[in-house]
PDB file of C-alpha atoms (C1' of nucleotides) in Angstrom:
ATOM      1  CA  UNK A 155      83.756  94.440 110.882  1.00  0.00           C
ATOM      2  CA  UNK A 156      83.245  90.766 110.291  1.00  0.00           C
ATOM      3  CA  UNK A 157      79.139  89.667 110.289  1.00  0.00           C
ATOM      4  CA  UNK A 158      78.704  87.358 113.191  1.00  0.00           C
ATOM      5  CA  UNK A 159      76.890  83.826 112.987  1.00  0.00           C
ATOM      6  CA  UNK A 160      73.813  85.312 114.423  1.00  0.00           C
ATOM      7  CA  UNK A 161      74.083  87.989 111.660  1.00  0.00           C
ATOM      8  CA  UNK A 162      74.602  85.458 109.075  1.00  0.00           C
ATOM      9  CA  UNK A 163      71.459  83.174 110.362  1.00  0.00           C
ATOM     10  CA  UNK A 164      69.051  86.719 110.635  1.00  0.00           C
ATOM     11  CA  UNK A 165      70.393  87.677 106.856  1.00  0.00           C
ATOM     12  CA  UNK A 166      69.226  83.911 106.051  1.00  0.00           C
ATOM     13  CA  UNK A 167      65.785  84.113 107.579  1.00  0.00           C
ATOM     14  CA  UNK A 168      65.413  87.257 106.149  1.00  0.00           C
ATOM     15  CA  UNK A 169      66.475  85.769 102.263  1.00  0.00           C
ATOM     16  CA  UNK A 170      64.667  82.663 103.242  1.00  0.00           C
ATOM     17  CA  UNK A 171      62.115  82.700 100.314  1.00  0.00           C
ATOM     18  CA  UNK A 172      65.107  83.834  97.886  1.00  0.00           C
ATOM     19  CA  UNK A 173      67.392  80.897  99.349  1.00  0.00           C
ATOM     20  CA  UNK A 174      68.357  78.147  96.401  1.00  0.00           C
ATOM     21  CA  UNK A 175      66.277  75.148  97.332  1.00  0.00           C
ATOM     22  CA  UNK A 176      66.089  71.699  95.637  1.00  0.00           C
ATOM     23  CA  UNK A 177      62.916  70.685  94.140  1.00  0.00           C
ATOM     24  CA  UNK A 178      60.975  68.518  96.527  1.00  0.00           C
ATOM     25  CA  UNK A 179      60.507  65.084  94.881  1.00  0.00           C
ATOM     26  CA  UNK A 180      56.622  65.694  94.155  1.00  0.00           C
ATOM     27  CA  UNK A 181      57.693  68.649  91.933  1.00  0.00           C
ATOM     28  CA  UNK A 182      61.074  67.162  90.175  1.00  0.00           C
ATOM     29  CA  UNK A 183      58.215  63.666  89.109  1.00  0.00           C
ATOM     30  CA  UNK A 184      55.842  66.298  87.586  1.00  0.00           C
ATOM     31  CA  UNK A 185      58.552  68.264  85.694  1.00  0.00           C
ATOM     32  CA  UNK A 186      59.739  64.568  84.674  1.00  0.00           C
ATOM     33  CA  UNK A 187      56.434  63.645  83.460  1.00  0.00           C
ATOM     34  CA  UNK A 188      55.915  66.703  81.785  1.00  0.00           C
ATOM     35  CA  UNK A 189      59.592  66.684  79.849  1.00  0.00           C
ATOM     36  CA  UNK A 190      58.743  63.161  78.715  1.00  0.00           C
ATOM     37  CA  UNK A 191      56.161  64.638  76.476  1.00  0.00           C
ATOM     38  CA  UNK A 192      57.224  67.665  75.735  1.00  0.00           C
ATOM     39  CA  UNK A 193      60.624  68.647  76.208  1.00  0.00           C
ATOM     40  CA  UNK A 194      60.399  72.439  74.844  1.00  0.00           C
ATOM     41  CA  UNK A 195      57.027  73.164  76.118  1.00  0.00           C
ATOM     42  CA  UNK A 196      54.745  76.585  75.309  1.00  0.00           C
ATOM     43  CA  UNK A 197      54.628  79.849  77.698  1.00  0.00           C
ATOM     44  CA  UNK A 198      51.196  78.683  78.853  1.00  0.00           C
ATOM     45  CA  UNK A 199      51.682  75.261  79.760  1.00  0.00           C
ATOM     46  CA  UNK A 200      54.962  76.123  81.963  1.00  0.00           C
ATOM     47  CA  UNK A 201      53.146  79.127  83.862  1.00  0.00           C
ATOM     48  CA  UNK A 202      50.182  76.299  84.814  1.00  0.00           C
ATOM     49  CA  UNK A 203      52.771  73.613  85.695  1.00  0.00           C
ATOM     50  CA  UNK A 204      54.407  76.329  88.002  1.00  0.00           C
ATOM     51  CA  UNK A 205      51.079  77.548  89.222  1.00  0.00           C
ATOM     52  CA  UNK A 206      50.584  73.776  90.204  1.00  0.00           C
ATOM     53  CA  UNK A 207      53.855  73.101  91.490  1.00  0.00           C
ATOM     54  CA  UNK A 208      54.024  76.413  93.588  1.00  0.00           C
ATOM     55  CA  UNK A 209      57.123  77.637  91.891  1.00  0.00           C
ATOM     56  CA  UNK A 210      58.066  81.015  90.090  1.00  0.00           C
ATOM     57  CA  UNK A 211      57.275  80.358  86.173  1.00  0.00           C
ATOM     58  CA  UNK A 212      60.989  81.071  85.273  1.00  0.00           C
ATOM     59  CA  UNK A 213      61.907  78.565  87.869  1.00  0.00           C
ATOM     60  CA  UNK A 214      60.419  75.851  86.009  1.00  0.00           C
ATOM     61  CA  UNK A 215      61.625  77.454  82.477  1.00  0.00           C
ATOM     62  CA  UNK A 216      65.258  76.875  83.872  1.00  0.00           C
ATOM     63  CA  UNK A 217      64.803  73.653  84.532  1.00  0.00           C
ATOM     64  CA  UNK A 218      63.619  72.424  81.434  1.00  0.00           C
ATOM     65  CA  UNK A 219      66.463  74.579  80.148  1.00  0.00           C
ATOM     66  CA  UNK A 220      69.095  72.125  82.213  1.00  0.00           C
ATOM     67  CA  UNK A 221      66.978  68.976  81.811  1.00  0.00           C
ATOM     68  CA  UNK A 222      67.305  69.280  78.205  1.00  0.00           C
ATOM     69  CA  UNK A 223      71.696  69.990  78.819  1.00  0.00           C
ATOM     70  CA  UNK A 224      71.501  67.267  80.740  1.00  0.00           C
ATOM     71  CA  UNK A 225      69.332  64.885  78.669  1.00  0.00           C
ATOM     72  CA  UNK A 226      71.942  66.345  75.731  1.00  0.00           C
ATOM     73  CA  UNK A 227      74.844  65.725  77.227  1.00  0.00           C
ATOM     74  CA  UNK A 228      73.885  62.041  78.228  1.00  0.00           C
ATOM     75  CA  UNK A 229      72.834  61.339  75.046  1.00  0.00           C
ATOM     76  CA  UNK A 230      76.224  62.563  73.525  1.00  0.00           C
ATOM     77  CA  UNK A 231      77.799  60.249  76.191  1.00  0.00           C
ATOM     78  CA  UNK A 232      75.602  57.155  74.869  1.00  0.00           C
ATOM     79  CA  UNK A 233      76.422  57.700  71.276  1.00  0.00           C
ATOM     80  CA  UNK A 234      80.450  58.071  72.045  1.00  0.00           C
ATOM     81  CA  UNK A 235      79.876  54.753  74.241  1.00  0.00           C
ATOM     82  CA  UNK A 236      78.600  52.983  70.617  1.00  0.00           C
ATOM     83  CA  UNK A 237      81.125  54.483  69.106  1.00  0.00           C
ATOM     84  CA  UNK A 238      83.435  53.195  71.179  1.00  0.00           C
ATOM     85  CA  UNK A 239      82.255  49.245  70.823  1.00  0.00           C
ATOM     86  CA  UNK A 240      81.928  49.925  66.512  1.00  0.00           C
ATOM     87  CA  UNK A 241      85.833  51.290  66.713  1.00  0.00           C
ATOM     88  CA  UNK A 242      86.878  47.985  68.723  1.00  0.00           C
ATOM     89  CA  UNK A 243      84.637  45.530  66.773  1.00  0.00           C
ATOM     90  CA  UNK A 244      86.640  47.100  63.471  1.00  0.00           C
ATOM     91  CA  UNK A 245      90.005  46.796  64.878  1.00  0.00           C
ATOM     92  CA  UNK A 246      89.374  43.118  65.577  1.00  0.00           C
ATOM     93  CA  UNK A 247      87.838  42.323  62.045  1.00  0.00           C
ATOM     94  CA  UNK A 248      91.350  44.548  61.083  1.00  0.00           C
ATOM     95  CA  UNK A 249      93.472  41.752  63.262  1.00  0.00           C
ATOM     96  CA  UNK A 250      91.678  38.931  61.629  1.00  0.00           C
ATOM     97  CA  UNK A 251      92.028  40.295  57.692  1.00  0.00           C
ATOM     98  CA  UNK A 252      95.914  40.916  58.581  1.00  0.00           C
ATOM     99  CA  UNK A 253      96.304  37.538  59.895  1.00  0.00           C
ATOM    100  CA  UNK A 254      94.437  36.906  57.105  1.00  0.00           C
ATOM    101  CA  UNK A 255      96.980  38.533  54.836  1.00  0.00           C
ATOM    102  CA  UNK A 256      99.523  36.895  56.353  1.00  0.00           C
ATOM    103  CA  UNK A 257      98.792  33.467  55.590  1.00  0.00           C
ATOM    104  CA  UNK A 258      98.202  34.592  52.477  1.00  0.00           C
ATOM    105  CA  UNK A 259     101.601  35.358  51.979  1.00  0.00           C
ATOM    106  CA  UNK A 260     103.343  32.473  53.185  1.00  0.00           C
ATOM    107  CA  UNK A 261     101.006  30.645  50.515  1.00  0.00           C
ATOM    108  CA  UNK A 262     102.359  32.623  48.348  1.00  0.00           C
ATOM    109  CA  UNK A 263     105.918  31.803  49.333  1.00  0.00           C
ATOM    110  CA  UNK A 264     105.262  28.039  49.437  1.00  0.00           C
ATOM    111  CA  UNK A 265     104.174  28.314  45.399  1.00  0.00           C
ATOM    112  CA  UNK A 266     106.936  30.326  43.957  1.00  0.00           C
ATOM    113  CA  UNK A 267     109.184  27.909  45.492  1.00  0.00           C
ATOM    114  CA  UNK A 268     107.227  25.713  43.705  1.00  0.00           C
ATOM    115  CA  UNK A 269     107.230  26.995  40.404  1.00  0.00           C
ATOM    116  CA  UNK A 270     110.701  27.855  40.607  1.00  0.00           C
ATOM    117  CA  UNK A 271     111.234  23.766  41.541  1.00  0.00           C
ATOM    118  CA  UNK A 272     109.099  23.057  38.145  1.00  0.00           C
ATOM    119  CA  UNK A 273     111.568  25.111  36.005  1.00  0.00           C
ATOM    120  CA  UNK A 274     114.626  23.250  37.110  1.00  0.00           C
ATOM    121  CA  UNK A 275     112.867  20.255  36.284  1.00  0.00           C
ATOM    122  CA  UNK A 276     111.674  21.328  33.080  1.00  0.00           C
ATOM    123  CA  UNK A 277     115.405  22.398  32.228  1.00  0.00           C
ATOM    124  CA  UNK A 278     116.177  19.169  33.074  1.00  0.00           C
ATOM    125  CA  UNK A 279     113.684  17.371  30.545  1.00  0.00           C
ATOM    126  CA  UNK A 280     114.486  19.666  27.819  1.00  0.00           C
ATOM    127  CA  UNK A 281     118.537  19.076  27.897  1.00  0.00           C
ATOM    128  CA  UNK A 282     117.462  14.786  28.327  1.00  0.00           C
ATOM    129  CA  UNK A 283     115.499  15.566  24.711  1.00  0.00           C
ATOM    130  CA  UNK A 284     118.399  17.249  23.300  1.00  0.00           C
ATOM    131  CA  UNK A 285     120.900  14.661  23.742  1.00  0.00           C
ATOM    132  CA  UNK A 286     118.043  11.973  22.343  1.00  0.00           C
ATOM    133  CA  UNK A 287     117.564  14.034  19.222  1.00  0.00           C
ATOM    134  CA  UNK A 288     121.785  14.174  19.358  1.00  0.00           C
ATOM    135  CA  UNK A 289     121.327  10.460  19.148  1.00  0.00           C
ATOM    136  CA  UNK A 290     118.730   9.429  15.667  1.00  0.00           C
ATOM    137  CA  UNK A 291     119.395  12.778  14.010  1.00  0.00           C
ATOM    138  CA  UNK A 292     115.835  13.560  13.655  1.00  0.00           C
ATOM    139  CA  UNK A 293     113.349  15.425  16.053  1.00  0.00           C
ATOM    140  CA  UNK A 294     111.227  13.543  18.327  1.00  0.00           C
ATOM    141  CA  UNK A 295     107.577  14.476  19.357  1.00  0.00           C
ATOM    142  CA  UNK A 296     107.805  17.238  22.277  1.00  0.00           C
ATOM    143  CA  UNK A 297     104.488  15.625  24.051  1.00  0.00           C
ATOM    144  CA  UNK A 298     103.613  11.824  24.099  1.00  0.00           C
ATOM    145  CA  UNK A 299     101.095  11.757  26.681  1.00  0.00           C
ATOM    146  CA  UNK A 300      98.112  10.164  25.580  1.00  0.00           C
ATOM    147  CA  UNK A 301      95.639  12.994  26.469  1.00  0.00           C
ATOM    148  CA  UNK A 302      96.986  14.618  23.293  1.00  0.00           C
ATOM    149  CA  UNK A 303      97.499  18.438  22.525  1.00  0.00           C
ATOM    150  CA  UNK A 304      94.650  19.728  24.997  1.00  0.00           C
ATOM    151  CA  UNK A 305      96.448  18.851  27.912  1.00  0.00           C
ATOM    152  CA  UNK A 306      99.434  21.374  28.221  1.00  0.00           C
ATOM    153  CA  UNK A 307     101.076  19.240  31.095  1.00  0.00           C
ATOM    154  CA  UNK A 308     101.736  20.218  34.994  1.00  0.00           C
ATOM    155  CA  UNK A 309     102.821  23.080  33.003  1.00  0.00           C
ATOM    156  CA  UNK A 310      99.684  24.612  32.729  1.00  0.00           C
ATOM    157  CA  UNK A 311      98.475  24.145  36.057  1.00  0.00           C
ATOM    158  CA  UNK A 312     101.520  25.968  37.225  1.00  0.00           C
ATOM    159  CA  UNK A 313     100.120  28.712  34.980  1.00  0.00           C
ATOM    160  CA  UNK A 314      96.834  29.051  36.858  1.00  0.00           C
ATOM    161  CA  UNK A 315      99.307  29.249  40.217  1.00  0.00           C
ATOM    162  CA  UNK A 316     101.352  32.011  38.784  1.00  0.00           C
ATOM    163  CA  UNK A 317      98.284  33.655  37.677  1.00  0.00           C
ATOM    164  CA  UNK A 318      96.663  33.554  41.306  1.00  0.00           C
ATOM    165  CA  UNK A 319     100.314  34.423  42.462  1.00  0.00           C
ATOM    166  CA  UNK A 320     100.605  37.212  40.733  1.00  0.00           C
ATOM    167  CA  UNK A 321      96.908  38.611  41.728  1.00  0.00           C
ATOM    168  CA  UNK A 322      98.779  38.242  45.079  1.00  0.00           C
ATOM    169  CA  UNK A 323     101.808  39.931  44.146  1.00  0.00           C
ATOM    170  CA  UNK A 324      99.647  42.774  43.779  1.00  0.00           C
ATOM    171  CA  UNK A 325      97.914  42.411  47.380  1.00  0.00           C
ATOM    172  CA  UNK A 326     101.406  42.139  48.330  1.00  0.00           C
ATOM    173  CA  UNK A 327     102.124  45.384  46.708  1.00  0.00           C
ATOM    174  CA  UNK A 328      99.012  47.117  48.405  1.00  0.00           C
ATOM    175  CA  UNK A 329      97.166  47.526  44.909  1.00  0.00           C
ATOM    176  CA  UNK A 330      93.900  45.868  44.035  1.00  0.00           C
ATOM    177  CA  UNK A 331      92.955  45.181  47.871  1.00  0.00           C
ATOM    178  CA  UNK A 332      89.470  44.127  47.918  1.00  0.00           C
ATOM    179  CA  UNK A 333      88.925  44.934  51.303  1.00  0.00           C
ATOM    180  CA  UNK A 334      89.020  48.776  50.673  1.00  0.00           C
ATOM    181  CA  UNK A 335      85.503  48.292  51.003  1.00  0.00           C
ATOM    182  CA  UNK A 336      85.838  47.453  54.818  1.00  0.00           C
ATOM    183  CA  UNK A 337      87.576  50.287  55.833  1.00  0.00           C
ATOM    184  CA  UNK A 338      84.936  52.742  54.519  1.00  0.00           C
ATOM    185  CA  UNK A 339      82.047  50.502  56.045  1.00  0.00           C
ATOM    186  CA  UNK A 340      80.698  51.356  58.860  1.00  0.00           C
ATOM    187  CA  UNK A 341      83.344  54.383  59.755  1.00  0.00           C
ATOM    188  CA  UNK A 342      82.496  56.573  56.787  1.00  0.00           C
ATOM    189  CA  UNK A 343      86.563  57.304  57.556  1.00  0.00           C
ATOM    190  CA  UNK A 344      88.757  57.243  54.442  1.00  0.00           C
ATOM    191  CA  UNK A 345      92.457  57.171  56.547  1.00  0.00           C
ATOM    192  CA  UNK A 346      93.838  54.224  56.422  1.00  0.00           C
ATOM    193  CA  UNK A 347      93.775  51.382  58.754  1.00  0.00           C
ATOM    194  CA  UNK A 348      96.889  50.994  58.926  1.00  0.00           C
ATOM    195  CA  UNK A 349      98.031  53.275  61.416  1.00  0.00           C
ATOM    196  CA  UNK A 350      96.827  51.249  64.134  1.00  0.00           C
TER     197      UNK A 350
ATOM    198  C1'  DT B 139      84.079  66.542 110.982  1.00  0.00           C
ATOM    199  C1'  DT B 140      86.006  67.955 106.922  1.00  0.00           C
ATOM    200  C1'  DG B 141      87.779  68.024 102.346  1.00  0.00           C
ATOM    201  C1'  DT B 142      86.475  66.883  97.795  1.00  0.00           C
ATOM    202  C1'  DG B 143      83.823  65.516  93.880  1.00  0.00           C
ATOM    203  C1'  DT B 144      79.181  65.496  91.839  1.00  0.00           C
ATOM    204  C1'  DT B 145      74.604  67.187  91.026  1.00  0.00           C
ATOM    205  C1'  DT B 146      71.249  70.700  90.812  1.00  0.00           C
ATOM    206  C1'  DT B 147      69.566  75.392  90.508  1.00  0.00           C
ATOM    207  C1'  DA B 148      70.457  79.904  88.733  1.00  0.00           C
ATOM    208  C1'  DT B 149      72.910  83.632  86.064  1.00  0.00           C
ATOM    209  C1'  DT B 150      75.101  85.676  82.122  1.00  0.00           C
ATOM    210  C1'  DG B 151      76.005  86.574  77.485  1.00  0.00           C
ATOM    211  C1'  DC B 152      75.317  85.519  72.903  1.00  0.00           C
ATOM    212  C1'  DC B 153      72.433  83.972  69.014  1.00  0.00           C
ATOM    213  C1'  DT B 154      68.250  83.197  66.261  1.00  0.00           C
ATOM    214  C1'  DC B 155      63.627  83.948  65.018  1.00  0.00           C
ATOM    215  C1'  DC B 156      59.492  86.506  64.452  1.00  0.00           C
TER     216       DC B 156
ATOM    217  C1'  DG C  10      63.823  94.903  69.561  1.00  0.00           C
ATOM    218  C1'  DG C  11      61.966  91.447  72.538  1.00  0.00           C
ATOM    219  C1'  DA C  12      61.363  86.515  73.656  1.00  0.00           C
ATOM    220  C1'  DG C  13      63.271  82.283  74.162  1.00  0.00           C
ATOM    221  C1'  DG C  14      67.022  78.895  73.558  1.00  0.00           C
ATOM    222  C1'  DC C  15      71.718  77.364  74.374  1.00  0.00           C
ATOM    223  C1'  DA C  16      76.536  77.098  76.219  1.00  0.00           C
ATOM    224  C1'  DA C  17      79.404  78.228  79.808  1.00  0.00           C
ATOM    225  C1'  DT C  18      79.820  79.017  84.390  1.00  0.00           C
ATOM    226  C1'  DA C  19      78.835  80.163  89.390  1.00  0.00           C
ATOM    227  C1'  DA C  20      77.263  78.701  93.550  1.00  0.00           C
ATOM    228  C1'  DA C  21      74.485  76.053  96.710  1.00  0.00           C
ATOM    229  C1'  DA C  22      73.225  71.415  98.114  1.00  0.00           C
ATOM    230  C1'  DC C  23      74.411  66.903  98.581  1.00  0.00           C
ATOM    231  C1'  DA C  24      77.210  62.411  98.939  1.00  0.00           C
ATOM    232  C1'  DC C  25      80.880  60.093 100.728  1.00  0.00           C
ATOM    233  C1'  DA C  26      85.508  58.573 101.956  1.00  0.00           C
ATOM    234  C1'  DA C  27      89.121  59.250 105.320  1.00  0.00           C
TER     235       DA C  27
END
DNA sequence: TTGTGTTTTATTGCCTCC
DNA sequence: GGAGGCAATAAAACACAA
């Protein structure tokens, strides 16, 4: 047989001092307090704050039990929230480095067109001298230009490009990329960016 | 009022330490 | 082996939208 609703309130009365109540707020401050200073307190100091409190010693250890799953679990939640902002602030300083990278590229595009310009015209000059040595029969200074033999010419300026170029090249090629050092920073991850 | 999600109190089972 | 802590979970209390 089904317990009626005036069964159900007697059995209530009747548990009333086992029934689950909330803390009343004078009780949950003093716990508060008390878990500010000490969040793992002794024996002795919980059966005193229960004493005080007029709760069942185990009452009180069970709630510094949860307080400190709670206090844990927010904590957890705080440090995935900073997490969060270092992950975002990395994949912008990625964007910026690739952009970065980009523009290093087309720079890098813009002087091998160059250089390959320079040889044409330096195949041109050299088949002009031929044809002028052709003409007296005997050989004719390579270099006139009054800054004498320490000046190599646009020549060697195109050097230092094709030198920088090449350092590029490798970029290009994924070696040598100084940045390494940014993707381990901060992370302490050694995957690779890329896969963003 | 009621259904539903969240918070709080309490239990259970396992682990570690003395 | 007992005491106490922790994680997982149950269940009561509460908040709140519809």
């Amino acid at each position: 047989m089904a317990p009626t609703n005036s069964d159900i309130w007697a059995q209530s009365i009747m548990c009333n001092d086992n029934m689950r109540r909330r803390f009343n707020d004078e009780q949950i401050k003093s716990l508060e307090n008390m878990f500010e200073t000490e969040s793992r307190p002794e024996l002795r100091t919980k059966q005193q704050l229960a004493k005080r409190l007029g709760l069942q010693p185990r009452q009180v250890a069970i709630w510094f039990q949860n307080k400190r799953a709670r206090s844990k679990s927010k904590q957890l939640e705080l440090e995935y929230r900073m997490l969060q902002i270092s992950y975002d602030n990395l994949g912008s300083k990625y964007e910026l480095l690739k952009k970065e990278h980009e523009s290093l590229l087309i720079q890098l595009q813009r002087l091998r067109k160059l250089m390959e310009k320079d040889e044409i015209e330096k195949d041109v000059i050299k088949s002009e001298t031929e044809v002028k040595q052709d003409d007296f029969g005997l050989p004719l200074a390579l270099c006139e230009d009054s800054r004498g033999i320490d000046y190599l010419g646009p020549e060697s300026d195109i050097l230092d490009m094709a030198q920088i170029a090449d350092g590029l090249s490798e970029i290009e090629n994924g070696y040598n990329f100084e940045s390494r050092t940014f993707l381990h920073d901060n992370t302490g991850c050694t995957s690779p960016l890329w896969e963003f």
